[in-house]
Short mmCIF file of C-alpha atoms in Angstrom, two decimals:
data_model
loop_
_atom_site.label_atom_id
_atom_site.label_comp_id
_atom_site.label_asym_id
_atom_site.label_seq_id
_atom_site.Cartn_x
_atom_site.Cartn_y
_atom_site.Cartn_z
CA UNK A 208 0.00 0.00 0.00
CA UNK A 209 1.45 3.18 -1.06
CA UNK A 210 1.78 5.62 2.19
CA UNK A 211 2.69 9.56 1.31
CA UNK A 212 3.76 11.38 4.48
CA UNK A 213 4.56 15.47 4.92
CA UNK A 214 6.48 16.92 7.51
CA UNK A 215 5.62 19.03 9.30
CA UNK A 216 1.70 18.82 9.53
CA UNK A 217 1.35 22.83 10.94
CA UNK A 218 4.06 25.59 10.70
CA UNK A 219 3.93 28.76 11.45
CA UNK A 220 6.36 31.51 10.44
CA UNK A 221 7.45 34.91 10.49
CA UNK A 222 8.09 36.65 7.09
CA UNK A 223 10.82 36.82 5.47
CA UNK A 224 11.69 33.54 6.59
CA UNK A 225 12.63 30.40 5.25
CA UNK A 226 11.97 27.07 5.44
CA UNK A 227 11.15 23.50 3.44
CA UNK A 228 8.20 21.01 3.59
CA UNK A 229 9.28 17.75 3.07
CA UNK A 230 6.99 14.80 1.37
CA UNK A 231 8.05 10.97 1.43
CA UNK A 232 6.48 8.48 0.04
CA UNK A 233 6.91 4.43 0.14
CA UNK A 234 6.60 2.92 -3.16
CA UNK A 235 7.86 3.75 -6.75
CA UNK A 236 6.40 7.10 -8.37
CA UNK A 237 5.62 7.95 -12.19
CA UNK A 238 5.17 11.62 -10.98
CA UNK A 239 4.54 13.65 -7.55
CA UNK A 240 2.06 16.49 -6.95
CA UNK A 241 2.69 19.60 -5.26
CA UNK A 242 -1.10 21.56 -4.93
CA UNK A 243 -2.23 24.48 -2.78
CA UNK A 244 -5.80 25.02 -0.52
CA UNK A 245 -6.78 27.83 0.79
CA UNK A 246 -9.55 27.50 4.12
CA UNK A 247 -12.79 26.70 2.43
CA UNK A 248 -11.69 26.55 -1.42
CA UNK A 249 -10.16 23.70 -3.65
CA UNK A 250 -7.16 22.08 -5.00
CA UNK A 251 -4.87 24.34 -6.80
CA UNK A 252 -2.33 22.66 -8.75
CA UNK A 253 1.50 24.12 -7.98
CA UNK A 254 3.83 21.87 -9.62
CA UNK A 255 4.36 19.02 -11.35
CA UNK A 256 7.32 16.59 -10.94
CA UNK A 257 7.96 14.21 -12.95
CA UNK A 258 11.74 12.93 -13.08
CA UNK A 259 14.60 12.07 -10.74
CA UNK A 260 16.45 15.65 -9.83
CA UNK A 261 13.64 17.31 -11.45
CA UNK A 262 13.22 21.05 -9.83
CA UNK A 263 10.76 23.53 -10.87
CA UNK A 264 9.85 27.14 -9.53
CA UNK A 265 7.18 29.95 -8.74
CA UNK A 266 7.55 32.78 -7.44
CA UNK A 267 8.45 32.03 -3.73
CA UNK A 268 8.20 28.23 -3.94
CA UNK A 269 10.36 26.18 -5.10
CA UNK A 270 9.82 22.20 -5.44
CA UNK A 271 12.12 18.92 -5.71
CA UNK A 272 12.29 15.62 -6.55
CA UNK A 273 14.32 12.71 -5.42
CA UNK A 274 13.11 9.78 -6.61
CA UNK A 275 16.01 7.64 -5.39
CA UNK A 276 15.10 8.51 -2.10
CA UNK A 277 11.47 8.66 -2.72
CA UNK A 278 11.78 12.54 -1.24
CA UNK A 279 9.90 15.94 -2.46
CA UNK A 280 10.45 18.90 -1.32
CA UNK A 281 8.80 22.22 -1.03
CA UNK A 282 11.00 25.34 -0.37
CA UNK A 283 9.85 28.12 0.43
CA UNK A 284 11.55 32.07 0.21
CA UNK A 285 11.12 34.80 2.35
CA UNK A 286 7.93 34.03 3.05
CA UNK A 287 4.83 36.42 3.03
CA UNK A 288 1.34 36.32 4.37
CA UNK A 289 -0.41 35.50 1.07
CA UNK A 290 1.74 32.22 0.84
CA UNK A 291 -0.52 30.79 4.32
CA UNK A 292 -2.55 27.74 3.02
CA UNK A 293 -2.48 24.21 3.54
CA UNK A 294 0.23 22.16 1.11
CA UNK A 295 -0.59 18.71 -0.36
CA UNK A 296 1.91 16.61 -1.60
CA UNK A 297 0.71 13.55 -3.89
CA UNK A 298 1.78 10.10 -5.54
CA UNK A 299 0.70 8.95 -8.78
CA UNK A 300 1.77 5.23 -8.01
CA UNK A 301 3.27 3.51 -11.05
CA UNK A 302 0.81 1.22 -12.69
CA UNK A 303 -2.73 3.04 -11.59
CA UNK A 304 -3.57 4.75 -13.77
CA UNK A 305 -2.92 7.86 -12.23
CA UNK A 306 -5.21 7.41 -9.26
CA UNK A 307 -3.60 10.10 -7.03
CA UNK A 308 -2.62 9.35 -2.95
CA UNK A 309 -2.58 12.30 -1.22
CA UNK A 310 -0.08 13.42 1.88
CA UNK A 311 -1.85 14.63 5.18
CA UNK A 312 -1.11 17.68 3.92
CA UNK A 313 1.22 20.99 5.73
CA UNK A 314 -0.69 23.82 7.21
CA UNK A 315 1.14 26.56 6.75
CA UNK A 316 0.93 30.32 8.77
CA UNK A 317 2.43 32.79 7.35
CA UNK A 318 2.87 35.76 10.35
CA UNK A 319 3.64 39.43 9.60
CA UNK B 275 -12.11 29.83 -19.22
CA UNK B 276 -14.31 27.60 -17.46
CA UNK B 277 -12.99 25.21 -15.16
CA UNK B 278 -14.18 22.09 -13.13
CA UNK B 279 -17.77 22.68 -11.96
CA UNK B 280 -19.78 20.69 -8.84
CA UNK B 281 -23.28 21.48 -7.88
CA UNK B 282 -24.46 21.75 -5.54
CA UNK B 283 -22.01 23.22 -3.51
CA UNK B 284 -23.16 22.48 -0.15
CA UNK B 285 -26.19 20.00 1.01
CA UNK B 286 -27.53 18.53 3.68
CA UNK B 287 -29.10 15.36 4.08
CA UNK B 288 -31.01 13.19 6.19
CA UNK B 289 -29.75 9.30 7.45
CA UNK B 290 -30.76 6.91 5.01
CA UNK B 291 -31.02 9.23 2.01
CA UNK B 292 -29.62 8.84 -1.34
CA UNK B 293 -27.48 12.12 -2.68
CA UNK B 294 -26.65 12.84 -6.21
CA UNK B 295 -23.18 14.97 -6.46
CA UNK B 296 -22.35 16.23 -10.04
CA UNK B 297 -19.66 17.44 -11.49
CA UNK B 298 -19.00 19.21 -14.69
CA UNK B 299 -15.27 18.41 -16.05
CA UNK B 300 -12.74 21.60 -17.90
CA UNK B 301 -14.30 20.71 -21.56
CA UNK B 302 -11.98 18.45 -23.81
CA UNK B 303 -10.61 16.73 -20.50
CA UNK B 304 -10.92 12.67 -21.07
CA UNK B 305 -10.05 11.68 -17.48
CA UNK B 306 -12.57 12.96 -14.59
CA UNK B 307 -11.49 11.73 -10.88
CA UNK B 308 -13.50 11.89 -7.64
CA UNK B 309 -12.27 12.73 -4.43
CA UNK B 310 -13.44 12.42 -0.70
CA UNK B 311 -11.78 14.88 1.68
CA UNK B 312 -12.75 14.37 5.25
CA UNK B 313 -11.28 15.34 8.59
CA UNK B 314 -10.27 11.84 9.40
CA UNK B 315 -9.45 10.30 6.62
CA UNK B 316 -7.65 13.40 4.82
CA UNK B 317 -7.81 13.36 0.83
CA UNK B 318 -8.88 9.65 -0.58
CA UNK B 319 -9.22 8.52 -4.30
CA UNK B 320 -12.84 7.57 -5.22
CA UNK B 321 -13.28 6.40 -8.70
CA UNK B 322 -11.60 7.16 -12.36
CA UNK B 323 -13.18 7.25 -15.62
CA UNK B 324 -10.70 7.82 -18.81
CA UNK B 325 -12.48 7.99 -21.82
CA UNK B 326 -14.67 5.14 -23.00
CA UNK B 327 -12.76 2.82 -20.60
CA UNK B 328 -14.24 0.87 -17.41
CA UNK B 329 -13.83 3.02 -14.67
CA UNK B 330 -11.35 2.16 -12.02
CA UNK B 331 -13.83 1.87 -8.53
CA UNK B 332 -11.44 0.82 -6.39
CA UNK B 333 -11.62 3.84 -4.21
CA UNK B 334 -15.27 3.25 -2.94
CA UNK B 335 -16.03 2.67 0.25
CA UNK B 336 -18.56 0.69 -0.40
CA UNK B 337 -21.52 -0.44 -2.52
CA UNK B 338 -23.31 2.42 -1.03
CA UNK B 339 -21.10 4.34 -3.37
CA UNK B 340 -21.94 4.72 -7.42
CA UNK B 341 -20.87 7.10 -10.24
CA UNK B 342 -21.09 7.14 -13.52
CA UNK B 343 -20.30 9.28 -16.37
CA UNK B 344 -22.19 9.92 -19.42
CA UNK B 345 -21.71 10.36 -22.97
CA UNK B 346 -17.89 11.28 -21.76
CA UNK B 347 -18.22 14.54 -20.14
CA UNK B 348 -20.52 15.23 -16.91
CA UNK B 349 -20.42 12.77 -13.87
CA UNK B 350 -22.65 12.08 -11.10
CA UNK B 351 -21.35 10.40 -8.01
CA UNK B 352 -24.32 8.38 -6.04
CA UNK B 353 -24.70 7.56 -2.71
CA UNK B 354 -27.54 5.54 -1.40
CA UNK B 355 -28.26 5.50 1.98
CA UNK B 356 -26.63 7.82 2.97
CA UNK B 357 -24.23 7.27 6.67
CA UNK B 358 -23.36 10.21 9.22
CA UNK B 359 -19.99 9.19 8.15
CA UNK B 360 -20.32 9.92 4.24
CA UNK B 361 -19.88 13.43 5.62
CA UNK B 362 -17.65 15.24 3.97
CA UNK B 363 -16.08 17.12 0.84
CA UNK B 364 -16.98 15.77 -2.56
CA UNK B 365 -13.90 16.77 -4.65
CA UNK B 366 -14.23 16.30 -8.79
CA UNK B 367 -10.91 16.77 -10.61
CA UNK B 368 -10.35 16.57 -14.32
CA UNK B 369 -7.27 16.21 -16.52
CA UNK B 370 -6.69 16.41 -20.38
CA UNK B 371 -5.33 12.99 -20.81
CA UNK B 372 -4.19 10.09 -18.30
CA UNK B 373 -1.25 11.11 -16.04
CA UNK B 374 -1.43 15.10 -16.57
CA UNK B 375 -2.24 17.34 -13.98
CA UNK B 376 -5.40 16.68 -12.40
CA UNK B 377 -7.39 20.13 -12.10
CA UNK B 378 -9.98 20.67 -9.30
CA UNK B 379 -13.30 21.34 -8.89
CA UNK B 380 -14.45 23.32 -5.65
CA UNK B 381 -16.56 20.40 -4.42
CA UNK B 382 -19.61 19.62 -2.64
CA UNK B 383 -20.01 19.91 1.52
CA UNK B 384 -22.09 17.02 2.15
CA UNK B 385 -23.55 17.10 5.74
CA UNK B 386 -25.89 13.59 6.95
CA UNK B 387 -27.57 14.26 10.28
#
């Protein structure tokens, strides 16, 4: 059974800070998710990652891939209020057909 | 342009009831995906249509649980009987093809008293 875990589950910053989200997962990946939800509103999608050492950013965030070590990452820069939402990570497990399994997701507080 | 719609957005229900959910995928988009996201059991895979191809169910919780998806475009989940414990957020995604990005819908709140 495929098991996607983020670290941490809530963190709160200051701005102008940094820091990193990290998402593991247990099985072999065709791709990993990063998406965004704001309190009462849906998925939005952030990046897609779809190759070992495969790195990709916008604006602020910044997200990685290590397949090897079955490790995303989500950095973030400076950080300011508008980035505060809660970060999914997610596993399209090799073989089915793209049925997504999410992480338990990283609230994030962004404090001025 | 439009993207993934779900009505209705919110609804309440009583024990025992059947709910219809739709959901209305970005036009052109083959691949339509439901969602449950509940407070317990976080963000789980439902069902998977692509195309003209049997749908992969194996996300249901049970036979309580139905969708289908007609003539390729709109879907309507189904649950009969509705439990206090179907409560939750109905999420509908939709993607161009198999294995792109999945975009969301804003899903329905469904409350059983």
């Amino acid at each position: 059974e495929l098991k996607v875990e983020q670290n941490p589950l809530f963190l709160s910053m200051q701005e102008g800070k940094n820091y990193t989200i990290y998402c593991n997962y247990s099985t072999t990946s065709d791709r990993l998710y990063w998406y965004r939800q704001d309190p009462g509103k849906s998925l939005e999608s952030l990046f897609v990652l779809l190759s070992n050492g495969a790195v990709k950013q916008e604006g602020r965030l910044m997200a990685s891939l290590d397949t090897k070590a079955r490790l995303s990452t989500l950095h973030i820069t400076a950080a300011v209020h508008d980035l505060s939402a809660t970060y999914f990570c997610a596993v399209d497990r090799t073989g089915t057909a793209s049925k997504l399994t999410f992480g338990t997701g990283t609230r994030l507080q962004v404090t001025l | 342009g439009a993207g993934v719609s779900q009505s209705p957005s919110n609804k309440v229900t009583e024990k025992g009831k059947d709910v219809e959910l739709r959901c209305d995928p970005i036009s052109g988009h083959t691949a339509l995906y439901w969602y449950r996201q509940s407070l317990g059991q976080g963000l789980e895979f439902l069902i998977y249509f692509q195309g003209n191809s049997a749908p992969d169910k194996s996300g249901l919780p049970s036979d309580r649980f139905s969708a289908e998806r007609t003539g390729g475009s709109v879907s309507t989940l189904t649950i009969q009987r509705t439990q206090q414990e179907d409560s939750a957020v109905y999420l509908c995604a939709s993607s161009l093809v198999y294995g792109e990005t999945q975009y969301f819908g804003p899903g329905t709140r469904l409350l059983v008293l």
